[in-house]
PDB file of C-alpha atoms and ligand atoms in Angstrom:
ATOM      1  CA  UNK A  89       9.038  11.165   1.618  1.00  0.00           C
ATOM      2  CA  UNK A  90       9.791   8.914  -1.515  1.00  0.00           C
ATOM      3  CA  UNK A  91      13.244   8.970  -1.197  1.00  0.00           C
ATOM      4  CA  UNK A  92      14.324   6.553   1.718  1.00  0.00           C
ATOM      5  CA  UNK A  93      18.280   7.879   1.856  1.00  0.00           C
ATOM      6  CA  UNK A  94      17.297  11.295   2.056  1.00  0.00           C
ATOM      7  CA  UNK A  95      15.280  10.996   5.188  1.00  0.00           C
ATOM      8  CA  UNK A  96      17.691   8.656   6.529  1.00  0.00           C
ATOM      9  CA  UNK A  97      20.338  11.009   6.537  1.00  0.00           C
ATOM     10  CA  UNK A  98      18.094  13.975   7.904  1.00  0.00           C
ATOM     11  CA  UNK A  99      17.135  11.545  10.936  1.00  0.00           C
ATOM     12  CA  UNK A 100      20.986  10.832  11.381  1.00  0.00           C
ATOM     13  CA  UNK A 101      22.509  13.979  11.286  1.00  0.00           C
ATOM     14  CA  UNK A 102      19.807  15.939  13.457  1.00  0.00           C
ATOM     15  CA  UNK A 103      18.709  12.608  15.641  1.00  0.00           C
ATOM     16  CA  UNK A 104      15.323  14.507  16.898  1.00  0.00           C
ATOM     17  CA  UNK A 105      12.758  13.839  19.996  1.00  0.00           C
ATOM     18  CA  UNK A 106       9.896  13.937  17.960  1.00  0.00           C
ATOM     19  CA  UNK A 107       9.212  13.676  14.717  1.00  0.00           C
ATOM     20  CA  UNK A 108       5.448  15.307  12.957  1.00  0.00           C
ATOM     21  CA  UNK A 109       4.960  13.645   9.756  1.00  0.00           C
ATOM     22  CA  UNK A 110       3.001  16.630   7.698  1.00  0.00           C
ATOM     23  CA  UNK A 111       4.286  16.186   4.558  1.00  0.00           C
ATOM     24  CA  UNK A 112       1.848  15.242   1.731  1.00  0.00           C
ATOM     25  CA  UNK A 113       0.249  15.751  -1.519  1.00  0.00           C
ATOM     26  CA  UNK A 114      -3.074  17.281   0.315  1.00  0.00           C
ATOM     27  CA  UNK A 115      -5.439  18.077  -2.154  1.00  0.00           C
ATOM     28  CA  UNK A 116      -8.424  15.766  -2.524  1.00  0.00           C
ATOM     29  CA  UNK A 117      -9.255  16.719  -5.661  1.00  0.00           C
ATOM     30  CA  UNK A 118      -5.902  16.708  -7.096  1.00  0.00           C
ATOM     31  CA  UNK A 119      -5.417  13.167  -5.700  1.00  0.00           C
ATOM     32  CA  UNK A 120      -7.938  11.724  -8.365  1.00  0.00           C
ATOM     33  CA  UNK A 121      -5.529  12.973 -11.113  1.00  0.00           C
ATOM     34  CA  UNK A 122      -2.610  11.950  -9.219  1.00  0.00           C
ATOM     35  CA  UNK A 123      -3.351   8.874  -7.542  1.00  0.00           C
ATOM     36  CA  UNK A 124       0.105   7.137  -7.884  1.00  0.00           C
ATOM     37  CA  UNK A 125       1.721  10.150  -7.178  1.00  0.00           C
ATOM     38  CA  UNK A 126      -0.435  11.051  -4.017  1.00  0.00           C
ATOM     39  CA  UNK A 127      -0.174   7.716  -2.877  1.00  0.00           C
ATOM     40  CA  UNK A 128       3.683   7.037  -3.159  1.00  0.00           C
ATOM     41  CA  UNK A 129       3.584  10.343  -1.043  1.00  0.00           C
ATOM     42  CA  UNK A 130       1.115   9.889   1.667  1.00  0.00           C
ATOM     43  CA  UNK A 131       0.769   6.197   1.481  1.00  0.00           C
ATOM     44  CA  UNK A 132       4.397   4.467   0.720  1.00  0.00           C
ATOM     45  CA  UNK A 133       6.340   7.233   1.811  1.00  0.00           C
ATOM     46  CA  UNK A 134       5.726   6.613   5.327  1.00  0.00           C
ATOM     47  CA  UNK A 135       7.148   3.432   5.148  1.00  0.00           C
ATOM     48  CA  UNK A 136      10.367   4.924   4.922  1.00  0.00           C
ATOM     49  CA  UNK A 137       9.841   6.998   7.417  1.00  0.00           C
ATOM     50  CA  UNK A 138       8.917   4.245   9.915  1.00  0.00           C
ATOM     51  CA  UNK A 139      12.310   2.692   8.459  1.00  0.00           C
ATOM     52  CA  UNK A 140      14.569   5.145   8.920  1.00  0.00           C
ATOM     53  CA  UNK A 141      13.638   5.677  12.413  1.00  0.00           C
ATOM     54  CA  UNK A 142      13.493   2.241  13.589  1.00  0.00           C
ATOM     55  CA  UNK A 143      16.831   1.463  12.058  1.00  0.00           C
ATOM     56  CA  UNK A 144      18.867   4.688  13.353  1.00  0.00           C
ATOM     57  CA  UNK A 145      17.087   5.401  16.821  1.00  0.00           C
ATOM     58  CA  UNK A 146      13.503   3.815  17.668  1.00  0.00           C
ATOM     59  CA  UNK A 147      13.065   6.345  20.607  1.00  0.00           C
ATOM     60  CA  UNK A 148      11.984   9.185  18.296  1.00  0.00           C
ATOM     61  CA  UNK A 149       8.440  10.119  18.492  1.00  0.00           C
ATOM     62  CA  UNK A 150       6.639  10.077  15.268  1.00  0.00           C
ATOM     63  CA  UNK A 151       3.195  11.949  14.867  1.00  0.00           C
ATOM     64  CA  UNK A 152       1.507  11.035  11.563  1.00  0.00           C
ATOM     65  CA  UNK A 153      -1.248  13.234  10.232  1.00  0.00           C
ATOM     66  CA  UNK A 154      -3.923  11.603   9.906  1.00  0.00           C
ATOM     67  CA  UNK A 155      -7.082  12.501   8.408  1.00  0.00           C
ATOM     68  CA  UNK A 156     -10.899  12.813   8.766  1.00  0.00           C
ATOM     69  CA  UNK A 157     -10.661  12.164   4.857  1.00  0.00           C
ATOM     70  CA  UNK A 158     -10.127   8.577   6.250  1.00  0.00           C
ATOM     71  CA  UNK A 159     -13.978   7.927   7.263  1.00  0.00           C
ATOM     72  CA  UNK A 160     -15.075   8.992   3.881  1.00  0.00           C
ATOM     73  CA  UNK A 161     -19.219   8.476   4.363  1.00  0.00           C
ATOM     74  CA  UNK A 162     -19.251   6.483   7.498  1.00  0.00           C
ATOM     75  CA  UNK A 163     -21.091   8.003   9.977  1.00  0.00           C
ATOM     76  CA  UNK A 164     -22.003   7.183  13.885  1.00  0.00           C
ATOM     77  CA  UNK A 165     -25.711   7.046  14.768  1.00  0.00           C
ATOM     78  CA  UNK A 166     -25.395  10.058  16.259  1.00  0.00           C
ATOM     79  CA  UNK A 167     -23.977  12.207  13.603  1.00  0.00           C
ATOM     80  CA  UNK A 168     -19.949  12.146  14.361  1.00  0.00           C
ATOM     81  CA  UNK A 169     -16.875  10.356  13.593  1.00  0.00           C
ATOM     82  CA  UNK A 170     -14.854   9.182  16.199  1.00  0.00           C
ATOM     83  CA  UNK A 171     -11.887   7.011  16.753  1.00  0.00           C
ATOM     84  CA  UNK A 172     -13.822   4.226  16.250  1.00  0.00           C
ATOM     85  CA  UNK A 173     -15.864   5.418  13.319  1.00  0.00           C
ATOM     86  CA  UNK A 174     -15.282   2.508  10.324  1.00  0.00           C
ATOM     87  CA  UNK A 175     -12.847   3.696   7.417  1.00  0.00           C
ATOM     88  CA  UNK A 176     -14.304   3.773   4.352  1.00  0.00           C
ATOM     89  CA  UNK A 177     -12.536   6.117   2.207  1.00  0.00           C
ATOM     90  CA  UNK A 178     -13.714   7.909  -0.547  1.00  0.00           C
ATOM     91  CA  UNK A 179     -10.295   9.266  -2.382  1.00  0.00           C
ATOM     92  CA  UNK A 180      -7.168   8.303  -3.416  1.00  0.00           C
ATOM     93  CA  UNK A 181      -5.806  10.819  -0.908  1.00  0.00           C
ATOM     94  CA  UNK A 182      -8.314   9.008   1.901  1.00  0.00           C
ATOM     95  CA  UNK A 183      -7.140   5.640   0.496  1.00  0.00           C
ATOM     96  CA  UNK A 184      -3.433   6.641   0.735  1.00  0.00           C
ATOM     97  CA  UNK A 185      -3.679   7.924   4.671  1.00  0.00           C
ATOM     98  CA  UNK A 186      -6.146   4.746   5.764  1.00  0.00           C
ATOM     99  CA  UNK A 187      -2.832   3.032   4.453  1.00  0.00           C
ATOM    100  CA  UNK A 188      -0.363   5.208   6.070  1.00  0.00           C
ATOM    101  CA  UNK A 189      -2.790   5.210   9.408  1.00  0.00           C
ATOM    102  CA  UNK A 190      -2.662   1.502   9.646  1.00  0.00           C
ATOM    103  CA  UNK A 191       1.197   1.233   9.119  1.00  0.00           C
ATOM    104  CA  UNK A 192       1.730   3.173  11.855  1.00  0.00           C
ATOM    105  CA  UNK A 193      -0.366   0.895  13.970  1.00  0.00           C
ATOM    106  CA  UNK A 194       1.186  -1.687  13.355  1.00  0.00           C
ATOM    107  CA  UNK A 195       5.058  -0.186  13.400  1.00  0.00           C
ATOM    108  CA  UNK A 196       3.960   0.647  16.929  1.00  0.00           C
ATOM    109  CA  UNK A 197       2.795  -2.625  18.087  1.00  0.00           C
ATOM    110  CA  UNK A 198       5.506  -4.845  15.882  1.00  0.00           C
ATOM    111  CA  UNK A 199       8.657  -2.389  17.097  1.00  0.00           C
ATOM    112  CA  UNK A 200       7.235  -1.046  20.074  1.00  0.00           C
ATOM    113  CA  UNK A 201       7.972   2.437  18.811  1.00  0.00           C
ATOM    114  CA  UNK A 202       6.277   5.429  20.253  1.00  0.00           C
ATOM    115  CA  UNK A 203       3.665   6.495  16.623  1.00  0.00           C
ATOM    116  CA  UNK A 204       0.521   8.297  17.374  1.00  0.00           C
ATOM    117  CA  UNK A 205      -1.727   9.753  14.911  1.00  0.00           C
ATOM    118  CA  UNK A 206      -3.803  12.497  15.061  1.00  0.00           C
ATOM    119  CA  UNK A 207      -7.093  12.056  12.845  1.00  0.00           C
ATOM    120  CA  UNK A 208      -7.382  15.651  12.102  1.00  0.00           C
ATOM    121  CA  UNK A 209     -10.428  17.561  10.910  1.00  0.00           C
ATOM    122  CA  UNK A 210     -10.244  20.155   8.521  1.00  0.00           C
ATOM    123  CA  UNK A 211      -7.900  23.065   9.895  1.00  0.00           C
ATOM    124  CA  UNK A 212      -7.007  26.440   7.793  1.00  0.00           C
ATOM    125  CA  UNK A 213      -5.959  29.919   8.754  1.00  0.00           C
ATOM    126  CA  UNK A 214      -4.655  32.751   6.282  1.00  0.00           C
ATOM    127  CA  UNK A 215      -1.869  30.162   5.278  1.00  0.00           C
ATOM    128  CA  UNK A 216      -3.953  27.820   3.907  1.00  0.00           C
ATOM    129  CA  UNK A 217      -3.388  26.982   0.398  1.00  0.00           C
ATOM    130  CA  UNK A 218      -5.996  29.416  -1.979  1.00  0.00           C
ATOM    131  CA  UNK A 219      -6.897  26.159  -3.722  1.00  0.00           C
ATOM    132  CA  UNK A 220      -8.914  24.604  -0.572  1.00  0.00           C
ATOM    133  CA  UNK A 221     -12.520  25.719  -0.298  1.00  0.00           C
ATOM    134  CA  UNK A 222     -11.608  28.538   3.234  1.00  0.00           C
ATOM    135  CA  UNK A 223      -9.395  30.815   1.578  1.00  0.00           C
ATOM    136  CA  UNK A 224     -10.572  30.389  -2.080  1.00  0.00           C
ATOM    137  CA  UNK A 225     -13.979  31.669  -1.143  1.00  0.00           C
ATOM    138  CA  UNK A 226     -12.549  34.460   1.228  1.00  0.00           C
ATOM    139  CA  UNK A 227     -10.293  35.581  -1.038  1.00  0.00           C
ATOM    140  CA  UNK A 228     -12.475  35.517  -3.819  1.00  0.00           C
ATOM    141  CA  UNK A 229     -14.933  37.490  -2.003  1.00  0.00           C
ATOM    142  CA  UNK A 230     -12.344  40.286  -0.892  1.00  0.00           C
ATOM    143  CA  UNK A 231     -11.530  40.431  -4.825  1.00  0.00           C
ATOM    144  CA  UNK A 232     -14.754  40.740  -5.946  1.00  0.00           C
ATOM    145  CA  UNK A 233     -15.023  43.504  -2.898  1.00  0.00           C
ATOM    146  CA  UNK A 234     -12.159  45.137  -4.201  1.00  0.00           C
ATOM    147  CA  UNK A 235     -13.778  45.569  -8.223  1.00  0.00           C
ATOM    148  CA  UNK A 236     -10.769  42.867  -9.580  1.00  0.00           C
ATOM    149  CA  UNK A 237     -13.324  40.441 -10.531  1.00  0.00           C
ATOM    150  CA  UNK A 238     -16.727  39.838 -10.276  1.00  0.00           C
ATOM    151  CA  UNK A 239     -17.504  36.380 -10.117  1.00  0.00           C
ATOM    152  CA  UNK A 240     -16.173  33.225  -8.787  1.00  0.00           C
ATOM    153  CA  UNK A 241     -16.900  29.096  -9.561  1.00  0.00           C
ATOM    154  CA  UNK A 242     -17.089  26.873  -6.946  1.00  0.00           C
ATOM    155  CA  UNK A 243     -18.022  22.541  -7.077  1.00  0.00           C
ATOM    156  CA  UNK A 244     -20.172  21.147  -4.414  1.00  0.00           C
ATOM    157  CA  UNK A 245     -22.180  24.133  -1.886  1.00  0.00           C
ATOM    158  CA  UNK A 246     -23.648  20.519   0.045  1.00  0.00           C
ATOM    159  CA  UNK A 247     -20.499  19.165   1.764  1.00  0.00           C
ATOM    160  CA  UNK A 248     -20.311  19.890   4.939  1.00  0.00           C
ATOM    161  CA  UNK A 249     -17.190  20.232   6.932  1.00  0.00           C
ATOM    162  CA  UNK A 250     -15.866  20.434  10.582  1.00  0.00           C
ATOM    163  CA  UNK A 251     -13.856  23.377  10.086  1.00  0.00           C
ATOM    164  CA  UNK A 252     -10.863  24.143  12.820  1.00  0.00           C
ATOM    165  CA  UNK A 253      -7.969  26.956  13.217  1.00  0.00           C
ATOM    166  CA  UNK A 254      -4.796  25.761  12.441  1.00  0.00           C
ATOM    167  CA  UNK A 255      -3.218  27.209  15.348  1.00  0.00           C
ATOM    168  CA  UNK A 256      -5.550  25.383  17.925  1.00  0.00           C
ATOM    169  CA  UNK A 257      -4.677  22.077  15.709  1.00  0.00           C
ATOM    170  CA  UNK A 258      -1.070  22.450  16.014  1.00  0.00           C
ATOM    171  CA  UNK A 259      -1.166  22.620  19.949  1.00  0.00           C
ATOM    172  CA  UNK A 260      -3.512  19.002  19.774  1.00  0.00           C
ATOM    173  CA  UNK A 261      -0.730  17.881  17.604  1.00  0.00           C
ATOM    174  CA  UNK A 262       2.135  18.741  20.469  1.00  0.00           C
ATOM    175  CA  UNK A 263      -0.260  18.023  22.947  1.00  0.00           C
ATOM    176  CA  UNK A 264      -0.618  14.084  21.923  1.00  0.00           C
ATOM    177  CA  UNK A 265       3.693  13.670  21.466  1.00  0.00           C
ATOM    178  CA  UNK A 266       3.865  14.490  25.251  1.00  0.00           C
ATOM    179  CA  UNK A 267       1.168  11.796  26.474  1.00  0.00           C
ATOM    180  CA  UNK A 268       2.726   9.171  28.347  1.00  0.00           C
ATOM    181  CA  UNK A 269       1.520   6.441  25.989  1.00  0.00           C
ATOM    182  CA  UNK A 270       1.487   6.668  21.812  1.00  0.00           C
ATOM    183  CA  UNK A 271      -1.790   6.324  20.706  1.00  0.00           C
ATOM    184  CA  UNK A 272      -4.817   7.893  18.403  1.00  0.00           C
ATOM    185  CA  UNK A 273      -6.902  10.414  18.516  1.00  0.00           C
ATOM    186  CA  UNK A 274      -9.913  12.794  16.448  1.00  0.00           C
ATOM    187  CA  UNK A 275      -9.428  16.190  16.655  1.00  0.00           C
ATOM    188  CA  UNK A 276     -12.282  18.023  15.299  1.00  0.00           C
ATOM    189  CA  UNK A 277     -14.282  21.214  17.002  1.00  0.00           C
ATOM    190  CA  UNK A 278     -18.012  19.203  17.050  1.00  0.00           C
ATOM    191  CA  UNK A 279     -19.450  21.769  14.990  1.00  0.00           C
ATOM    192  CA  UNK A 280     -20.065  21.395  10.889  1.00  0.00           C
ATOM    193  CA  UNK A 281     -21.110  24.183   8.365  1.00  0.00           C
ATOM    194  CA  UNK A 282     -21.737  23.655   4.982  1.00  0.00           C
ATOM    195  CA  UNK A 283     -19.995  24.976   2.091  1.00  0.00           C
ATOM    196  CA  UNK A 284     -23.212  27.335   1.901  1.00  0.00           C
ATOM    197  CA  UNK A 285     -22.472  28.980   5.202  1.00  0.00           C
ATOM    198  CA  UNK A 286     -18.740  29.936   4.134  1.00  0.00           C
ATOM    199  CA  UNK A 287     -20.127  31.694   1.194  1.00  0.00           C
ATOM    200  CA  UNK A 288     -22.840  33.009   2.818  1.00  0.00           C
ATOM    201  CA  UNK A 289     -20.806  34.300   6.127  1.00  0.00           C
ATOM    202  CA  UNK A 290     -17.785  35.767   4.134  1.00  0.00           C
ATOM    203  CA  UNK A 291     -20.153  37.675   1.856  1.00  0.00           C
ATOM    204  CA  UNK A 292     -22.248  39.045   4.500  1.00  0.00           C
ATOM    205  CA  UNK A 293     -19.488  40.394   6.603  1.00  0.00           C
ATOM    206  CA  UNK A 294     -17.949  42.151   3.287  1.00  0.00           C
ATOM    207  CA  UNK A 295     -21.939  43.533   2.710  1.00  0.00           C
ATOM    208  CA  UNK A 296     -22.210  41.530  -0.316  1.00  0.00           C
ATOM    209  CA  UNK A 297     -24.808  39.401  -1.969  1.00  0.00           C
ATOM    210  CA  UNK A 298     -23.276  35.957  -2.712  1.00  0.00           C
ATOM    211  CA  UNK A 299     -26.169  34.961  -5.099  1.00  0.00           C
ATOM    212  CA  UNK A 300     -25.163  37.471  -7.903  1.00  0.00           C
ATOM    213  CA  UNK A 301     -21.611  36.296  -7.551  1.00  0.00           C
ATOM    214  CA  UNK A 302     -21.103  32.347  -6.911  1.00  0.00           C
ATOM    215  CA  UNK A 303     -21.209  30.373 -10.010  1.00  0.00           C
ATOM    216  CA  UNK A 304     -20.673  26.507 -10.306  1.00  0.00           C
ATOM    217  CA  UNK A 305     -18.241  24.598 -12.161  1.00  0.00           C
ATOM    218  CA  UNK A 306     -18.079  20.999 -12.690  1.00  0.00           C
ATOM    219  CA  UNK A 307     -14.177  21.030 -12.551  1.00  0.00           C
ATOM    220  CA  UNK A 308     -14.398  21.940  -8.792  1.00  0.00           C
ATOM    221  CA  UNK A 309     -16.477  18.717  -8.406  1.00  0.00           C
ATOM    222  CA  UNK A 310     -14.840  15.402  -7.282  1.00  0.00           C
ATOM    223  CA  UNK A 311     -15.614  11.762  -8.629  1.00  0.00           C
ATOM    224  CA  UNK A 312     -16.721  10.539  -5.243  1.00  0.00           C
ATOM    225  CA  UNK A 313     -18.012  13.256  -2.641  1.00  0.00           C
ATOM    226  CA  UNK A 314     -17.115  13.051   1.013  1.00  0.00           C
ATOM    227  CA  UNK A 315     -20.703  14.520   1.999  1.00  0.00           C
ATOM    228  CA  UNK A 316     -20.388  14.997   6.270  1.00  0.00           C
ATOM    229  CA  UNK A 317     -18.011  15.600   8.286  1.00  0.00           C
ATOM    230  CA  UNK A 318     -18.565  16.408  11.847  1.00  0.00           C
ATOM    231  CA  UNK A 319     -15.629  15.072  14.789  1.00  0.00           C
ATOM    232  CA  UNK A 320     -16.022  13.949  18.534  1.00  0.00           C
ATOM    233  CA  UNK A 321     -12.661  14.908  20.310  1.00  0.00           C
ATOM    234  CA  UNK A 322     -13.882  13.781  23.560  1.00  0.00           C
ATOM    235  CA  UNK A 323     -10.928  11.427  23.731  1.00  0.00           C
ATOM    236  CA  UNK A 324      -8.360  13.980  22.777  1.00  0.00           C
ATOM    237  CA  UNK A 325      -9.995  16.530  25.475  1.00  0.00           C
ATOM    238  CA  UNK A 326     -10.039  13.945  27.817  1.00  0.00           C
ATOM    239  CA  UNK A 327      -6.293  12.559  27.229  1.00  0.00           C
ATOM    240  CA  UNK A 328      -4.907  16.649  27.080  1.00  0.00           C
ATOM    241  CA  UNK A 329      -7.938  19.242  28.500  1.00  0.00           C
ATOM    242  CA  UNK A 330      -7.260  20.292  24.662  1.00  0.00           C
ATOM    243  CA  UNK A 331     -10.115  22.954  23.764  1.00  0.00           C
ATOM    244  CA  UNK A 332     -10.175  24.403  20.623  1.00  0.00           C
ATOM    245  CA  UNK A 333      -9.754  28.611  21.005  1.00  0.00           C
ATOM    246  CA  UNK A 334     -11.310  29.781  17.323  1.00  0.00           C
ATOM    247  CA  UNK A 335     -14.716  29.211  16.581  1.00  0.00           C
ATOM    248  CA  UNK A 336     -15.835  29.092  12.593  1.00  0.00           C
ATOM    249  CA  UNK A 337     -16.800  32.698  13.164  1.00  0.00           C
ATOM    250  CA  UNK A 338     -13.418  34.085  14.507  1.00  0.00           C
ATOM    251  CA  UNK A 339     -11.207  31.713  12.473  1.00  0.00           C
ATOM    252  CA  UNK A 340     -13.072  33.354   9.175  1.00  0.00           C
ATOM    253  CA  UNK A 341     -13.105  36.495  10.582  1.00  0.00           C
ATOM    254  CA  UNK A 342      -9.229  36.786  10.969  1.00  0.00           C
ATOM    255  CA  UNK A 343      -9.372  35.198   7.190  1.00  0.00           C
ATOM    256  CA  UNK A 344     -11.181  37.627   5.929  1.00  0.00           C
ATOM    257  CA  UNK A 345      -9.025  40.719   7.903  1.00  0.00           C
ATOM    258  CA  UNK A 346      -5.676  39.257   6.478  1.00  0.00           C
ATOM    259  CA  UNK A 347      -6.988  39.408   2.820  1.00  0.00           C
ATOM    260  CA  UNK A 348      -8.466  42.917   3.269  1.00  0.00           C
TER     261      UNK A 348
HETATM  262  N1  LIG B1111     -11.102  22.852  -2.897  1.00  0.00           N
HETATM  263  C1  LIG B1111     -12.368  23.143  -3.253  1.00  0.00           C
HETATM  264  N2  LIG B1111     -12.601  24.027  -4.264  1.00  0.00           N
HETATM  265  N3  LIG B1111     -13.375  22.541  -2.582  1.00  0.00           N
HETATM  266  C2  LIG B1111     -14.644  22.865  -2.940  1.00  0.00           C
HETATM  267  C3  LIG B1111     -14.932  23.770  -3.972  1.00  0.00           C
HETATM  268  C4  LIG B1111     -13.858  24.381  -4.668  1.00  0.00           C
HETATM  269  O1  LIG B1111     -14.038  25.173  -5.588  1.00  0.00           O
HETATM  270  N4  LIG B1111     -16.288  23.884  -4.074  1.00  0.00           N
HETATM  271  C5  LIG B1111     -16.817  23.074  -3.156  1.00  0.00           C
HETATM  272  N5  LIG B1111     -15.828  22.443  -2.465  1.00  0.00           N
HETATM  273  C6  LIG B1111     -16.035  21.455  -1.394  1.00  0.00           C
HETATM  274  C7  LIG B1111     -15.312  20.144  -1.626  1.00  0.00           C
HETATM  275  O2  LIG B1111     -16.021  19.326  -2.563  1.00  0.00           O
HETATM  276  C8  LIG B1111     -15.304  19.592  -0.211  1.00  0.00           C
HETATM  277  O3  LIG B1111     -16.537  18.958   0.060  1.00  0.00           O
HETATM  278  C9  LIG B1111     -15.196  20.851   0.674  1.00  0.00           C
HETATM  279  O4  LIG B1111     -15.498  21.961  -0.193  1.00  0.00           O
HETATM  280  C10 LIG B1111     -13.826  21.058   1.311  1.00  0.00           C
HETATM  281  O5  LIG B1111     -12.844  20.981   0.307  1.00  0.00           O
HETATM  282  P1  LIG B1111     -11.294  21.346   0.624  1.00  0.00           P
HETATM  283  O6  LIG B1111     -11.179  22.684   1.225  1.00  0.00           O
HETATM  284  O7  LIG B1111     -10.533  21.097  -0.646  1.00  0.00           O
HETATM  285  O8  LIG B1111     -10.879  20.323   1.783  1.00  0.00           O
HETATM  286  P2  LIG B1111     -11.108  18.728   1.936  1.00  0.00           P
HETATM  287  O9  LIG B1111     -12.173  18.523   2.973  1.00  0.00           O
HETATM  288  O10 LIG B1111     -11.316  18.072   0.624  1.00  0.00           O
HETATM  289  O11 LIG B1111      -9.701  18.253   2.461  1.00  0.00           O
HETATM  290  C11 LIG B1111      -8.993  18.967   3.472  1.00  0.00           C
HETATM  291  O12 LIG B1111      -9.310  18.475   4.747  1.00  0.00           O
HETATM  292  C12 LIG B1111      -8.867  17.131   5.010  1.00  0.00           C
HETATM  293  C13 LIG B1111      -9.322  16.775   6.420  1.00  0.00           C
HETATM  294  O13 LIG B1111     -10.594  16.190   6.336  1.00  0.00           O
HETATM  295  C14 LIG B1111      -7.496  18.853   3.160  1.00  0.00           C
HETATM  296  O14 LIG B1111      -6.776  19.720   3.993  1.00  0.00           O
HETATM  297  C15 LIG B1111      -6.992  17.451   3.400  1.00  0.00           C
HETATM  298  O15 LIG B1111      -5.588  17.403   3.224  1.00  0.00           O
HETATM  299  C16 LIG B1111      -7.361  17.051   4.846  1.00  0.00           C
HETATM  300  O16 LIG B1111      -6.899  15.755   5.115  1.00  0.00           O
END
């Protein structure tokens, strides 16, 4: 993403439909140790994406991934974010896609290119990185199951989170390239669990007591918290009929199966 000739060429030689901008530096923690880094990545590097495609063929589709990290604390009256929701951004990583987010915008409307972005809620699935909060407490808890450790530290247990299966977010993602029309949309299930619940779900189901085996350490803490997140997709399910498939239950259950 930093390095404008390299995508350049990529876009010439395979001149592609549609194009799903995931790449990133995705770790909101790691973006307040990073935050050139993260936002050269997320932030300036889709610049030269935009770039490349409107200079070598400006019918390519572009999806940008977005984020619910975008709203930082901003919050509707009645408890969601939403496409309108006001940006206010808590991280460097939030900063960086507010920027990215807007560039698009405006690519679309200056070059009348086809860019929509998906403001995605949090999405995870056995993939997902053990350093994000899913799999680091599921596999932490099938370890400590399995005798090869007996603890495990953890920041904030407050946030809460609209958690999604990748899978179902990946069809949204498809889903919005094939509207007639570019244009932006939440997805998000409508449905937030603490930090808490994880823990307390994923020990439960592997009949173990979470208080004698969560600790907390500052490290895992960030600077500035993104407390709520919670997502209306009403737009999205309107636009597509997109309905999410996984539930929190199912999408940690499968979690938990793959570690075992
Ligand atoms: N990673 C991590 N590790 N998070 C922890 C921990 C811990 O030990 N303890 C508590 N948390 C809390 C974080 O403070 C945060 O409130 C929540 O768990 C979720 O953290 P992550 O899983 O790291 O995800 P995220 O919400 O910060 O960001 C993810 O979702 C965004 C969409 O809103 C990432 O996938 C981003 O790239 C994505 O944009």
């Amino acid at each position: 993403m930093t390095d404008f000739s390299s995508l350049m060429r990529i876009i010439k030689k395979h001149n592609p439909d549609e194009i799903y901008n995931l790449a990133a530096q995705s770790h909101v923690r790691v973006s307040f140790d990073l935050p050139q880094y993260t936002s050269e990545v997320v932030g300036l590097g889709v610049i030269n994406l935009l770039e490349a495609v409107k200079l070598h063929n400006k019918n390519i589709k572009i999806y940008q991934a977005s984020s619910s990290e975008m709203f930082g604390n901003s919050i509707d009256k009645d408890g969601f974010q939403r496409e309108e929701t006001p940006m206010r951004p808590v991280s460097p990583y939030g900063c960086a896609k507010v920027f990215a987010y807007n560039i698009c915008n405006n690519y679309k409307n200056s070059y009348n290119m086809f860019i929509s972005n998906g403001i995605l809620f949090n999405h995870e699935s056995p993939r997902r990185g053990i350093t994000f909060v899913t799999n680091k407490v599921v596999k932490g808890a099938v370890d400590i199951k399995c005798g090869y450790k007996n603890s495990l530290y953890i920041g904030n247990r407050n946030a809460t989170r609209d958690w999604g299966h990748a899978k179902d977010y990946v069809k949204a993602m498809w889903m919005i390239l094939q509207l007639d029309k570019p244009d932006n949309f939440v997805c998000a299930t409508g449905v937030s669990h603490s930090v808490q619940d994880l823990i307390e779900y994923t020990f439960s189901k592997l009949d173990l007591d979470w208080s004698h085996y969560i600790k907390q350490d500052i490290k895992y803490m960030r600077p500035e918290e993104l407390n709520n997140l919670k997502g209306d997709s009403s737009k999205l399910q309107k636009a597509t009929g997109w309905q999410p498939e996984y539930t929190f239950e199912t999408m940690l259950d499968e979690m938990i199966d793959y570690w075992r």
